[in-house]
């Protein structure tokens, strides 16, 4: 059925060309609740065509010099930066995030992902060892893996997709990428720039559609030997099962239930605004957001009072309003899910200190049907509660008290996830001690979300397998071989 003309209609990008799809799905503007875009509902057939294009492009792309690939990627970064405002507007409308967040975080980072890997790819070296008593030397070579299957979520759409595409193509692979069906617009916009940047047809193919159809077709395709996935732990489990018969290389970046541990010697003037931000930035829809705040007994009451006051300053409203701190949640279903956790907490006897069900939310006329919710703080919740154990991925955070260092380490580690953690203390010895014992792939002390792309990023336990970053991504997107020479 032809799509109505008034809606934005996306097309797949395969072999350097936009190609229509036989069926489409609706995509909503979360700030109004209206359908505004139609996304290809691709499946096996479209993925098969993309695999052919990626296979045909591989030899030529992987044979290019590193410098040439690097130059092309820098050009793509230039083009994204040139169109930054258009990309930011589109990302905000598609995802519900504030225009400020899209302008200052998502799109600059998407451009920087290309620039970063364009540079880092030039600086890797391989290993060499000597075995003189055998008159031998050994060295390693690295080669691209082939066609990379890249699947990304809806919370940081272009940011996370380019975090995969950039290292994959820098390393000489060709790719088939699938953004979330809920946030596909900026990926489609970027396709318009690929040819202008000099990326040859077939090197980057983007197939739009749902996880069960398009995603699964990529994951189970025998000619796609590598899958880089960012998304939920549940989907990752499914991907592991589907890809297992093909012995695929997997990188899985998954959910979190991230603790912030606030000791009595913390600088609360810095800690409180940062912890409000780490709880509610991007509507709490960042895998690294804080959702369990452990506060030492002697400062608990003061912390709670000031934390709630600071949270109440966060304005919720139209994402296009630059004075707003929080926009809309991604979907009606997700909003209901997050609100349900508040209901469950209340039923369990927890105290809702601000936000959902406590304060009133005033929205502009045009946003009455959007998926908004106030930032919500819950206290007196038990560690076993679903609010303290499950990833909620919304603007809801729990504050609980603790007494000792030993106790808080145990409780912070007492969830199935292990992505990120934050420690607030002015005691250097304690900071090192606790950081080492926390089960988390990333630990920030006295700060949050300060990213160093050179170093490994990723989670432990149910938060994932593998790491991403300059060296980690290079190792993932290449195969290593050891060669021995007798002389
Ligand atoms: P999701 O798992 O529902 O979807 C992620 C992607 O996988 C989407 O593109 C989706 O279409 C696709 N998908 C779904 N089912 C699939 C299947 N059967 N086969 C192949 N692909 C499939 O996750 P989401 O709701 O889009 O994103 C939120 C989740 O992502 C949260 O759990 C969050 O913590 C996590 N996340 C993790 C990181 C990280 O770096 N660790 C970063 C951002 C988000």
Short mmCIF file of C-alpha atoms and ligand atoms in Angstrom, two decimals:
data_model
loop_
_atom_site.label_atom_id
_atom_site.label_comp_id
_atom_site.label_asym_id
_atom_site.label_seq_id
_atom_site.Cartn_x
_atom_site.Cartn_y
_atom_site.Cartn_z
CA UNK A 1 0.00 0.00 0.00
CA UNK A 2 1.41 3.39 -0.97
CA UNK A 3 2.31 5.65 1.94
CA UNK A 4 0.36 8.91 2.34
CA UNK A 5 2.25 11.84 0.81
CA UNK A 6 2.21 14.08 3.86
CA UNK A 7 4.38 11.72 5.92
CA UNK A 8 8.13 11.48 5.73
CA UNK A 9 8.84 8.19 3.95
CA UNK A 10 12.25 6.55 4.38
CA UNK A 11 13.92 4.16 1.96
CA UNK A 12 16.60 1.54 2.43
CA UNK A 13 20.10 2.48 1.32
CA UNK A 14 21.72 -0.40 -0.51
CA UNK A 15 24.69 -0.36 -2.88
CA UNK A 16 24.89 3.42 -2.80
CA UNK A 17 21.23 3.94 -3.78
CA UNK A 18 17.95 4.58 -2.03
CA UNK A 19 15.54 1.74 -2.72
CA UNK A 20 11.85 1.60 -1.79
CA UNK A 21 10.46 -1.28 0.24
CA UNK A 22 7.25 -3.21 -0.40
CA UNK A 23 5.86 -2.48 3.05
CA UNK A 24 6.27 0.16 5.75
CA UNK A 25 5.71 0.68 9.46
CA UNK A 26 4.62 3.82 11.27
CA UNK A 27 7.01 5.89 13.34
CA UNK A 28 5.69 8.33 15.97
CA UNK A 29 6.71 11.77 17.15
CA UNK A 30 6.91 11.05 20.92
CA UNK A 31 6.25 14.68 21.81
CA UNK A 32 2.82 14.73 20.12
CA UNK A 33 1.84 11.09 19.80
CA UNK A 34 1.30 11.56 16.03
CA UNK A 35 2.57 9.30 13.26
CA UNK A 36 4.91 11.45 11.19
CA UNK A 37 7.14 9.03 9.36
CA UNK A 38 7.03 5.68 7.61
CA UNK A 39 9.93 3.29 7.89
CA UNK A 40 10.67 0.36 5.53
CA UNK A 41 9.56 -2.94 7.02
CA UNK A 42 12.51 -4.84 5.55
CA UNK A 43 13.14 -8.54 5.92
CA UNK A 44 15.17 -11.40 4.45
CA UNK A 45 14.81 -10.23 0.85
CA UNK A 46 16.24 -6.74 1.49
CA UNK A 47 19.01 -8.12 3.70
CA UNK A 48 19.96 -10.58 0.95
CA UNK A 49 20.38 -7.72 -1.55
CA UNK A 50 22.42 -5.76 1.00
CA UNK A 51 24.67 -8.80 1.62
CA UNK A 52 25.38 -9.04 -2.13
CA UNK A 53 26.28 -5.33 -2.26
CA UNK A 54 28.50 -5.57 0.82
CA UNK A 55 30.22 -8.69 -0.51
CA UNK A 56 30.92 -7.04 -3.89
CA UNK A 57 32.32 -3.90 -2.26
CA UNK A 58 34.56 -5.70 0.25
CA UNK A 59 37.68 -6.42 -1.83
CA UNK A 60 38.10 -2.89 -3.10
CA UNK A 61 37.31 -1.19 0.25
CA UNK A 62 39.51 -3.48 2.33
CA UNK A 63 42.38 -2.95 -0.13
CA UNK A 64 42.36 0.83 0.22
CA UNK A 65 45.14 2.41 2.24
CA UNK A 66 44.35 3.37 5.82
CA UNK A 67 45.04 6.98 4.89
CA UNK A 68 42.45 6.91 2.12
CA UNK A 69 39.77 5.40 4.36
CA UNK A 70 40.69 7.89 7.05
CA UNK A 71 40.33 10.85 4.66
CA UNK A 72 36.90 9.68 3.51
CA UNK A 73 35.71 9.30 7.10
CA UNK A 74 36.94 12.77 8.02
CA UNK A 75 35.03 14.14 5.04
CA UNK A 76 31.88 12.40 6.30
CA UNK A 77 32.43 13.96 9.74
CA UNK A 78 32.73 17.39 8.05
CA UNK A 79 29.44 16.86 6.21
CA UNK A 80 27.58 15.80 9.35
CA UNK A 81 28.97 18.80 11.23
CA UNK A 82 27.93 21.07 8.39
CA UNK A 83 24.33 19.81 8.72
CA UNK A 84 24.44 19.58 12.52
CA UNK A 85 21.34 21.67 13.12
CA UNK A 86 19.20 19.69 10.65
CA UNK A 87 20.37 16.41 12.18
CA UNK A 88 19.73 17.69 15.72
CA UNK A 89 16.20 18.83 14.84
CA UNK A 90 15.45 15.46 13.27
CA UNK A 91 16.90 13.47 16.19
CA UNK A 92 14.91 15.47 18.71
CA UNK A 93 11.64 15.02 16.80
CA UNK A 94 12.20 11.33 16.18
CA UNK A 95 13.32 10.34 19.67
CA UNK A 96 11.66 12.91 21.97
CA UNK A 97 14.98 14.12 23.39
CA UNK A 98 15.54 17.83 23.93
CA UNK A 99 16.95 19.81 21.05
CA UNK A 100 19.72 20.92 23.41
CA UNK A 101 20.79 17.34 24.08
CA UNK A 102 20.69 16.47 20.37
CA UNK A 103 22.70 19.61 19.50
CA UNK A 104 25.32 19.21 22.19
CA UNK A 105 25.62 15.45 22.63
CA UNK A 106 24.11 13.20 19.95
CA UNK A 107 25.10 14.84 16.69
CA UNK A 108 28.51 16.26 17.64
CA UNK A 109 29.39 12.81 18.94
CA UNK A 110 28.13 11.10 15.77
CA UNK A 111 30.47 13.28 13.70
CA UNK A 112 33.27 12.78 16.20
CA UNK A 113 32.90 8.98 16.02
CA UNK A 114 34.03 9.14 12.38
CA UNK A 115 36.80 11.59 13.16
CA UNK A 116 38.01 9.57 16.13
CA UNK A 117 38.26 6.25 14.27
CA UNK A 118 39.65 8.01 11.17
CA UNK A 119 42.54 8.98 13.40
CA UNK A 120 42.88 5.96 15.69
CA UNK A 121 43.02 3.49 12.78
CA UNK A 122 46.32 5.08 11.71
CA UNK A 123 48.05 4.32 14.98
CA UNK A 124 47.68 0.61 15.67
CA UNK A 125 50.67 -1.67 15.56
CA UNK A 126 50.84 -5.44 15.50
CA UNK A 127 53.05 -7.68 17.64
CA UNK A 128 56.36 -9.34 16.91
CA UNK A 129 58.39 -11.71 19.12
CA UNK A 130 61.76 -13.41 18.69
CA UNK A 131 62.70 -17.05 19.40
CA UNK A 132 66.43 -16.87 18.72
CA UNK A 133 67.28 -20.36 19.97
CA UNK A 134 65.00 -21.72 17.20
CA UNK A 135 66.04 -19.09 14.62
CA UNK A 136 62.43 -18.02 14.48
CA UNK A 137 60.47 -14.85 14.72
CA UNK A 138 56.73 -14.53 15.08
CA UNK A 139 54.45 -11.68 14.17
CA UNK A 140 50.75 -10.99 13.93
CA UNK A 141 48.72 -9.54 11.09
CA UNK A 142 45.20 -8.20 11.30
CA UNK A 143 42.63 -8.35 8.52
CA UNK A 144 39.05 -7.10 8.34
CA UNK A 145 36.47 -9.72 9.22
CA UNK A 146 34.18 -9.21 6.20
CA UNK A 147 30.57 -8.04 6.31
CA UNK A 148 29.72 -6.54 9.70
CA UNK A 149 26.10 -6.68 10.94
CA UNK A 150 25.41 -3.65 13.14
CA UNK A 151 22.22 -3.28 15.20
CA UNK A 152 21.52 -0.26 17.40
CA UNK A 153 18.81 0.98 19.81
CA UNK A 154 16.55 4.03 19.95
CA UNK A 155 17.97 6.07 22.83
CA UNK A 156 21.01 7.67 21.14
CA UNK A 157 20.16 6.81 17.55
CA UNK A 158 22.88 8.28 15.31
CA UNK A 159 25.45 8.45 18.11
CA UNK A 160 25.36 4.68 18.75
CA UNK A 161 24.97 3.65 15.10
CA UNK A 162 28.05 5.64 14.05
CA UNK A 163 29.96 4.29 17.07
CA UNK A 164 29.68 0.95 15.24
CA UNK A 165 29.86 2.00 11.57
CA UNK A 166 33.02 4.10 12.07
CA UNK A 167 35.33 1.42 13.53
CA UNK A 168 33.86 -1.24 11.22
CA UNK A 169 34.66 0.62 8.00
CA UNK A 170 37.90 2.12 9.33
CA UNK A 171 39.10 -1.47 9.81
CA UNK A 172 38.22 -2.31 6.19
CA UNK A 173 34.91 -4.13 6.65
CA UNK A 174 31.75 -3.42 4.72
CA UNK A 175 28.56 -3.16 6.73
CA UNK A 176 24.85 -3.83 6.92
CA UNK A 177 23.43 -1.63 9.64
CA UNK A 178 19.97 -1.52 11.16
CA UNK A 179 18.93 1.33 13.45
CA UNK A 180 15.91 0.99 15.71
CA UNK A 181 12.62 1.03 13.80
CA UNK A 182 11.49 3.74 16.25
CA UNK A 183 14.34 6.15 15.42
CA UNK A 184 15.52 5.70 11.84
CA UNK A 185 15.44 9.22 10.42
CA UNK A 186 18.97 10.48 11.12
CA UNK A 187 20.52 7.26 9.78
CA UNK A 188 18.54 7.80 6.57
CA UNK A 189 19.71 11.43 6.44
CA UNK A 190 23.31 10.31 6.83
CA UNK A 191 22.93 7.97 3.83
CA UNK A 192 22.52 11.08 1.66
CA UNK A 193 26.04 12.15 2.67
CA UNK A 194 27.89 8.85 2.20
CA UNK A 195 28.45 9.19 -1.56
CA UNK A 196 29.48 12.84 -1.20
CA UNK A 197 32.07 11.84 1.40
CA UNK A 198 33.51 9.30 -1.04
CA UNK A 199 32.23 6.09 0.55
CA UNK A 200 31.87 3.70 -2.39
CA UNK A 201 28.54 1.94 -3.08
CA UNK A 202 28.04 -1.20 -1.01
CA UNK A 203 30.44 -0.24 1.80
CA UNK A 204 27.67 1.06 4.08
CA UNK A 205 24.22 -0.43 3.54
CA UNK A 206 21.38 0.55 5.83
CA UNK A 207 18.35 -1.70 6.03
CA UNK A 208 15.47 -0.30 8.06
CA UNK A 209 12.87 -2.36 9.88
CA UNK A 210 11.96 -4.26 13.00
CA UNK A 211 14.16 -6.52 15.11
CA UNK A 212 12.29 -9.75 14.55
CA UNK A 213 12.27 -9.29 10.73
CA UNK A 214 15.21 -7.17 9.53
CA UNK A 215 17.40 -7.62 12.61
CA UNK A 216 16.99 -11.36 12.72
CA UNK A 217 17.67 -11.66 8.97
CA UNK A 218 21.06 -9.97 9.56
CA UNK A 219 21.85 -12.00 12.67
CA UNK A 220 21.08 -15.34 11.05
CA UNK A 221 22.67 -14.64 7.65
CA UNK A 222 25.58 -17.08 7.12
CA UNK A 223 27.64 -14.49 5.19
CA UNK A 224 27.64 -11.96 8.04
CA UNK A 225 30.39 -13.28 10.34
CA UNK A 226 30.25 -10.52 12.94
CA UNK A 227 27.45 -8.85 14.87
CA UNK A 228 27.84 -5.71 16.95
CA UNK A 229 24.66 -5.17 18.94
CA UNK A 230 23.60 -2.49 21.40
CA UNK A 231 20.23 -2.95 23.03
CA UNK A 232 18.42 -4.87 25.72
CA UNK A 233 19.70 -7.94 27.53
CA UNK A 234 16.63 -9.92 26.43
CA UNK A 235 17.22 -9.25 22.73
CA UNK A 236 20.90 -10.09 23.15
CA UNK A 237 20.00 -13.50 24.53
CA UNK A 238 17.94 -14.14 21.41
CA UNK A 239 20.77 -12.90 19.16
CA UNK A 240 23.23 -15.21 20.88
CA UNK A 241 20.99 -18.19 20.21
CA UNK A 242 20.31 -17.25 16.58
CA UNK A 243 23.95 -16.57 15.75
CA UNK A 244 25.41 -19.55 17.62
CA UNK A 245 25.08 -22.08 14.76
CA UNK A 246 27.18 -19.74 12.57
CA UNK A 247 30.02 -19.17 15.09
CA UNK A 248 29.71 -15.41 14.74
CA UNK A 249 31.89 -12.90 16.49
CA UNK A 250 29.63 -11.02 18.89
CA UNK A 251 29.91 -7.72 20.71
CA UNK A 252 26.94 -7.13 23.01
CA UNK A 253 26.43 -3.76 24.73
CA UNK A 254 23.40 -4.15 26.97
CA UNK A 255 21.38 -2.74 29.83
CA UNK A 256 22.42 -1.48 33.24
CA UNK A 257 21.17 -0.84 36.77
CA UNK A 258 23.88 1.59 37.66
CA UNK A 259 24.62 2.56 41.27
CA UNK A 260 25.90 5.90 42.54
CA UNK A 261 27.61 5.53 45.92
CA UNK A 262 27.75 8.71 47.94
CA UNK A 263 30.05 8.69 50.96
CA UNK A 264 29.76 11.20 53.80
CA UNK A 265 32.93 13.00 52.67
CA UNK A 266 31.51 13.71 49.20
CA UNK A 267 31.37 17.25 47.87
CA UNK A 268 27.58 17.55 47.72
CA UNK A 269 27.67 20.82 45.78
CA UNK A 270 29.17 18.90 42.88
CA UNK A 271 27.57 15.55 43.57
CA UNK A 272 23.91 16.61 43.72
CA UNK A 273 23.54 18.39 40.35
CA UNK A 274 25.65 15.71 38.66
CA UNK A 275 23.58 12.90 40.17
CA UNK A 276 20.35 14.59 39.09
CA UNK A 277 21.82 14.75 35.59
CA UNK A 278 23.07 11.16 35.74
CA UNK A 279 19.57 10.04 36.76
CA UNK A 280 17.48 12.07 34.31
CA UNK A 281 19.60 13.10 31.30
CA UNK A 282 17.88 12.13 28.05
CA UNK A 283 14.75 11.22 30.13
CA UNK A 284 16.80 8.60 31.96
CA UNK A 285 17.08 6.79 28.64
CA UNK A 286 20.85 6.25 28.64
CA UNK A 287 22.26 2.85 29.49
CA UNK A 288 24.74 4.65 31.80
CA UNK A 289 22.12 6.55 33.78
CA UNK A 290 22.09 6.17 37.55
CA UNK A 291 19.05 4.37 38.94
CA UNK A 292 20.19 3.30 42.43
CA UNK A 293 21.64 5.96 44.72
CA UNK A 294 23.27 4.71 47.93
CA UNK A 295 23.83 7.51 50.46
CA UNK A 296 25.78 7.15 53.72
CA UNK A 297 23.60 7.54 56.82
CA UNK A 298 25.09 10.76 58.27
CA UNK A 299 24.31 12.78 55.10
CA UNK A 300 21.18 10.91 53.99
CA UNK A 301 18.56 13.46 55.09
CA UNK A 302 20.48 16.45 53.77
CA UNK A 303 21.20 14.68 50.49
CA UNK A 304 17.60 13.65 49.99
CA UNK A 305 16.24 17.14 50.68
CA UNK A 306 18.67 18.85 48.32
CA UNK A 307 18.39 16.13 45.67
CA UNK A 308 14.61 16.46 45.51
CA UNK A 309 14.85 20.27 45.39
CA UNK A 310 17.31 20.06 42.50
CA UNK A 311 15.20 17.46 40.67
CA UNK A 312 12.13 19.69 40.91
CA UNK A 313 14.04 22.38 39.01
CA UNK A 314 14.11 20.18 35.93
CA UNK A 315 11.58 21.47 33.46
CA UNK A 316 9.71 18.92 31.34
CA UNK A 317 8.14 20.05 28.09
CA UNK A 318 8.35 20.35 24.33
CA UNK A 319 11.72 18.95 23.17
CA UNK A 320 12.11 21.92 20.83
CA UNK A 321 12.02 24.38 23.76
CA UNK A 322 15.66 25.17 24.59
CA UNK A 323 14.79 25.91 28.24
CA UNK A 324 13.54 22.37 28.83
CA UNK A 325 15.71 19.75 30.61
CA UNK A 326 13.64 16.69 29.76
CA UNK A 327 11.61 15.85 26.65
CA UNK A 328 9.29 12.94 25.89
CA UNK A 329 9.86 9.23 26.44
CA UNK A 330 10.24 7.11 23.33
CA UNK A 331 6.76 5.53 23.16
CA UNK A 332 3.40 5.21 24.82
CA UNK A 333 4.21 1.63 25.85
CA UNK A 334 7.51 2.65 27.38
CA UNK A 335 5.88 5.51 29.29
CA UNK A 336 3.29 3.09 30.70
CA UNK A 337 6.03 0.65 31.67
CA UNK A 338 7.98 3.32 33.58
CA UNK A 339 4.84 4.63 35.31
CA UNK A 340 3.95 1.09 36.33
CA UNK A 341 7.21 0.81 38.26
CA UNK A 342 6.18 3.88 40.27
CA UNK A 343 2.85 2.18 41.04
CA UNK A 344 4.62 -1.01 42.11
CA UNK A 345 7.00 0.94 44.37
CA UNK A 346 4.07 2.70 46.01
CA UNK A 347 2.27 -0.62 46.52
CA UNK A 348 5.41 -2.00 48.18
CA UNK A 349 5.40 0.85 50.69
CA UNK A 350 8.16 3.01 49.18
CA UNK A 351 7.91 6.82 49.36
CA UNK A 352 7.57 8.79 46.11
CA UNK A 353 9.24 12.09 46.93
CA UNK A 354 8.63 14.01 43.74
CA UNK A 355 7.45 13.55 40.18
CA UNK A 356 4.92 10.99 39.00
CA UNK A 357 1.75 11.03 41.09
CA UNK A 358 3.12 13.73 43.41
CA UNK A 359 3.64 16.86 41.32
CA UNK A 360 1.56 18.07 38.41
CA UNK A 361 2.89 18.16 34.90
CA UNK A 362 1.91 21.18 32.79
CA UNK A 363 2.44 20.66 29.08
CA UNK A 364 2.05 23.03 26.11
CA UNK A 365 -1.21 22.58 24.13
CA UNK A 366 0.51 20.80 21.23
CA UNK A 367 2.11 18.23 23.52
CA UNK A 368 -0.91 17.01 25.48
CA UNK A 369 -0.80 13.60 23.76
CA UNK A 370 2.97 13.23 24.01
CA UNK A 371 4.70 10.65 26.20
CA UNK A 372 5.89 12.86 29.07
CA UNK A 373 6.61 12.15 32.69
CA UNK A 374 8.20 14.16 35.50
CA UNK A 375 11.56 13.10 36.92
CA UNK A 376 10.66 10.88 39.87
CA UNK A 377 12.58 10.13 43.05
CA UNK A 378 11.71 7.10 45.20
CA UNK A 379 13.01 6.43 48.71
CA UNK A 380 12.65 3.68 51.29
CA UNK A 381 12.63 0.99 48.68
CA UNK A 382 13.99 -2.46 49.43
CA UNK A 383 17.02 -3.83 47.56
CA UNK A 384 14.92 -6.81 46.42
CA UNK A 385 12.23 -4.57 44.87
CA UNK A 386 11.86 -4.69 41.09
CA UNK A 387 12.61 -0.95 41.09
CA UNK A 388 16.07 -1.71 42.52
CA UNK A 389 16.69 -4.85 40.43
CA UNK A 390 15.28 -4.30 36.93
CA UNK A 391 16.41 -1.88 34.27
CA UNK A 392 13.61 0.70 33.94
CA UNK A 393 15.33 3.02 31.46
CA UNK A 394 13.27 6.07 32.30
CA UNK A 395 13.21 9.15 34.57
CA UNK A 396 12.97 7.24 37.83
CA UNK A 397 15.69 6.86 40.43
CA UNK A 398 15.77 5.19 43.87
CA UNK A 399 17.61 6.60 46.89
CA UNK A 400 18.54 4.29 49.77
CA UNK A 401 20.84 4.62 52.78
CA UNK A 402 23.89 2.60 53.82
CA UNK A 403 26.32 2.48 56.76
CA UNK A 404 29.63 0.89 55.78
CA UNK A 405 31.91 0.59 52.77
CA UNK A 406 31.81 -3.20 52.88
CA UNK A 407 28.02 -3.22 53.00
CA UNK A 408 27.56 -0.82 50.11
CA UNK A 409 29.93 -2.71 47.80
CA UNK A 410 27.93 -5.89 48.36
CA UNK A 411 24.61 -4.15 47.79
CA UNK A 412 25.80 -2.23 44.73
CA UNK A 413 26.97 -5.53 43.21
CA UNK A 414 23.70 -7.24 44.13
CA UNK A 415 22.02 -7.01 40.71
CA UNK A 416 22.38 -9.04 37.53
CA UNK A 417 23.81 -6.05 35.63
CA UNK A 418 27.34 -4.64 35.65
CA UNK A 419 27.62 -1.71 33.27
CA UNK A 420 28.60 1.50 35.09
CA UNK A 421 28.94 2.89 38.62
CA UNK A 422 29.68 6.26 40.20
CA UNK A 423 31.52 6.89 43.47
CA UNK A 424 31.47 10.21 45.35
CA UNK A 425 34.14 10.66 48.02
CA UNK A 426 37.14 12.87 48.76
CA UNK A 427 39.10 9.95 50.22
CA UNK A 428 41.49 8.85 47.46
CA UNK A 429 42.28 5.50 49.05
CA UNK A 430 38.61 4.65 49.38
CA UNK A 431 37.86 5.69 45.81
CA UNK A 432 40.50 3.29 44.44
CA UNK A 433 39.49 0.49 46.80
CA UNK A 434 35.80 0.64 46.02
CA UNK A 435 36.27 1.19 42.26
CA UNK A 436 38.32 -1.97 42.05
CA UNK A 437 35.70 -4.11 43.78
CA UNK A 438 32.60 -2.87 41.95
CA UNK A 439 31.26 -5.19 39.30
CA UNK A 440 31.00 -2.65 36.49
CA UNK A 441 32.81 -2.11 33.21
CA UNK A 442 33.07 1.64 33.88
CA UNK A 443 33.47 3.44 37.19
CA UNK A 444 33.33 7.21 37.43
CA UNK A 445 34.49 8.88 40.62
CA UNK A 446 33.37 12.43 41.47
CA UNK A 447 32.01 12.86 37.92
CA UNK A 448 29.73 11.15 35.42
CA UNK A 449 29.77 10.47 31.68
CA UNK A 450 33.27 11.73 31.09
CA UNK A 451 34.09 9.49 28.15
CA UNK A 452 37.61 8.58 26.99
CA UNK A 453 37.06 6.85 23.66
CA UNK A 454 40.55 5.37 23.62
CA UNK A 455 39.80 3.10 26.57
CA UNK A 456 37.47 0.09 26.72
CA UNK A 457 33.73 0.65 27.08
CA UNK A 458 31.34 -2.17 27.95
CA UNK A 459 29.66 -4.15 30.67
CA UNK A 460 30.09 -7.19 32.89
CA UNK A 461 27.50 -9.83 33.79
CA UNK A 462 24.13 -9.23 32.02
CA UNK A 463 25.38 -5.87 30.73
CA UNK A 464 27.28 -7.41 27.91
CA UNK A 465 30.12 -9.22 26.28
CA UNK A 466 33.12 -7.48 24.75
CA UNK A 467 34.39 -3.94 24.84
CA UNK A 468 34.39 -1.01 22.42
CA UNK A 469 36.97 1.79 22.09
CA UNK A 470 40.01 2.56 19.95
CA UNK A 471 41.93 -0.68 20.52
CA UNK A 472 38.99 -2.85 21.61
CA UNK A 473 36.93 -1.99 18.51
CA UNK A 474 39.93 -2.50 16.23
CA UNK A 475 40.48 -5.94 17.72
CA UNK A 476 36.80 -6.80 17.41
CA UNK A 477 36.45 -5.66 13.81
CA UNK A 478 39.59 -7.50 12.66
CA UNK A 479 40.81 -11.10 12.69
CA UNK A 480 44.27 -11.70 14.05
CA UNK A 481 46.70 -14.26 12.69
CA UNK A 482 50.11 -15.31 14.08
CA UNK A 483 52.80 -16.02 11.46
CA UNK A 484 56.09 -17.78 12.26
CA UNK A 485 59.20 -17.32 10.10
CA UNK A 486 62.26 -19.55 10.43
CA UNK A 487 65.37 -17.81 9.17
P1 LIG B 1 16.05 -3.61 21.95
O1 LIG B 1 16.88 -4.75 22.37
O2 LIG B 1 14.59 -3.73 21.98
O3 LIG B 1 16.40 -3.19 20.45
C1 LIG B 1 17.71 -2.86 20.04
C2 LIG B 1 17.85 -3.12 18.56
O4 LIG B 1 17.72 -4.53 18.35
C3 LIG B 1 16.78 -2.46 17.70
O5 LIG B 1 17.35 -2.05 16.48
C4 LIG B 1 15.80 -3.60 17.46
O6 LIG B 1 15.04 -3.46 16.29
C5 LIG B 1 16.74 -4.79 17.36
N1 LIG B 1 16.14 -6.08 17.64
C6 LIG B 1 15.05 -6.35 18.43
N2 LIG B 1 14.79 -7.67 18.38
C7 LIG B 1 15.72 -8.25 17.58
C8 LIG B 1 15.97 -9.58 17.14
N3 LIG B 1 15.18 -10.59 17.51
N4 LIG B 1 17.01 -9.81 16.32
C9 LIG B 1 17.81 -8.79 15.93
N5 LIG B 1 17.61 -7.51 16.29
C10 LIG B 1 16.59 -7.24 17.11
O7 LIG B 1 16.56 -2.36 22.79
P2 LIG B 1 15.96 -0.89 22.76
O8 LIG B 1 14.68 -0.91 23.53
O9 LIG B 1 15.99 -0.36 21.38
O10 LIG B 1 17.08 -0.08 23.58
C11 LIG B 1 17.10 0.03 24.95
C12 LIG B 1 18.11 -0.94 25.55
O11 LIG B 1 19.40 -0.69 25.01
C13 LIG B 1 18.27 -0.76 27.05
O12 LIG B 1 18.34 -2.02 27.64
C14 LIG B 1 19.60 -0.04 27.18
O13 LIG B 1 20.27 -0.21 28.40
C15 LIG B 1 20.36 -0.65 26.06
N6 LIG B 1 21.50 0.20 25.69
C16 LIG B 1 22.77 -0.24 26.01
C17 LIG B 1 23.86 0.56 25.70
C18 LIG B 1 25.26 0.12 26.01
O14 LIG B 1 26.19 0.67 25.42
N7 LIG B 1 25.47 -0.83 26.90
C19 LIG B 1 23.66 1.79 25.07
C20 LIG B 1 22.36 2.20 24.78
C21 LIG B 1 21.28 1.39 25.09
#
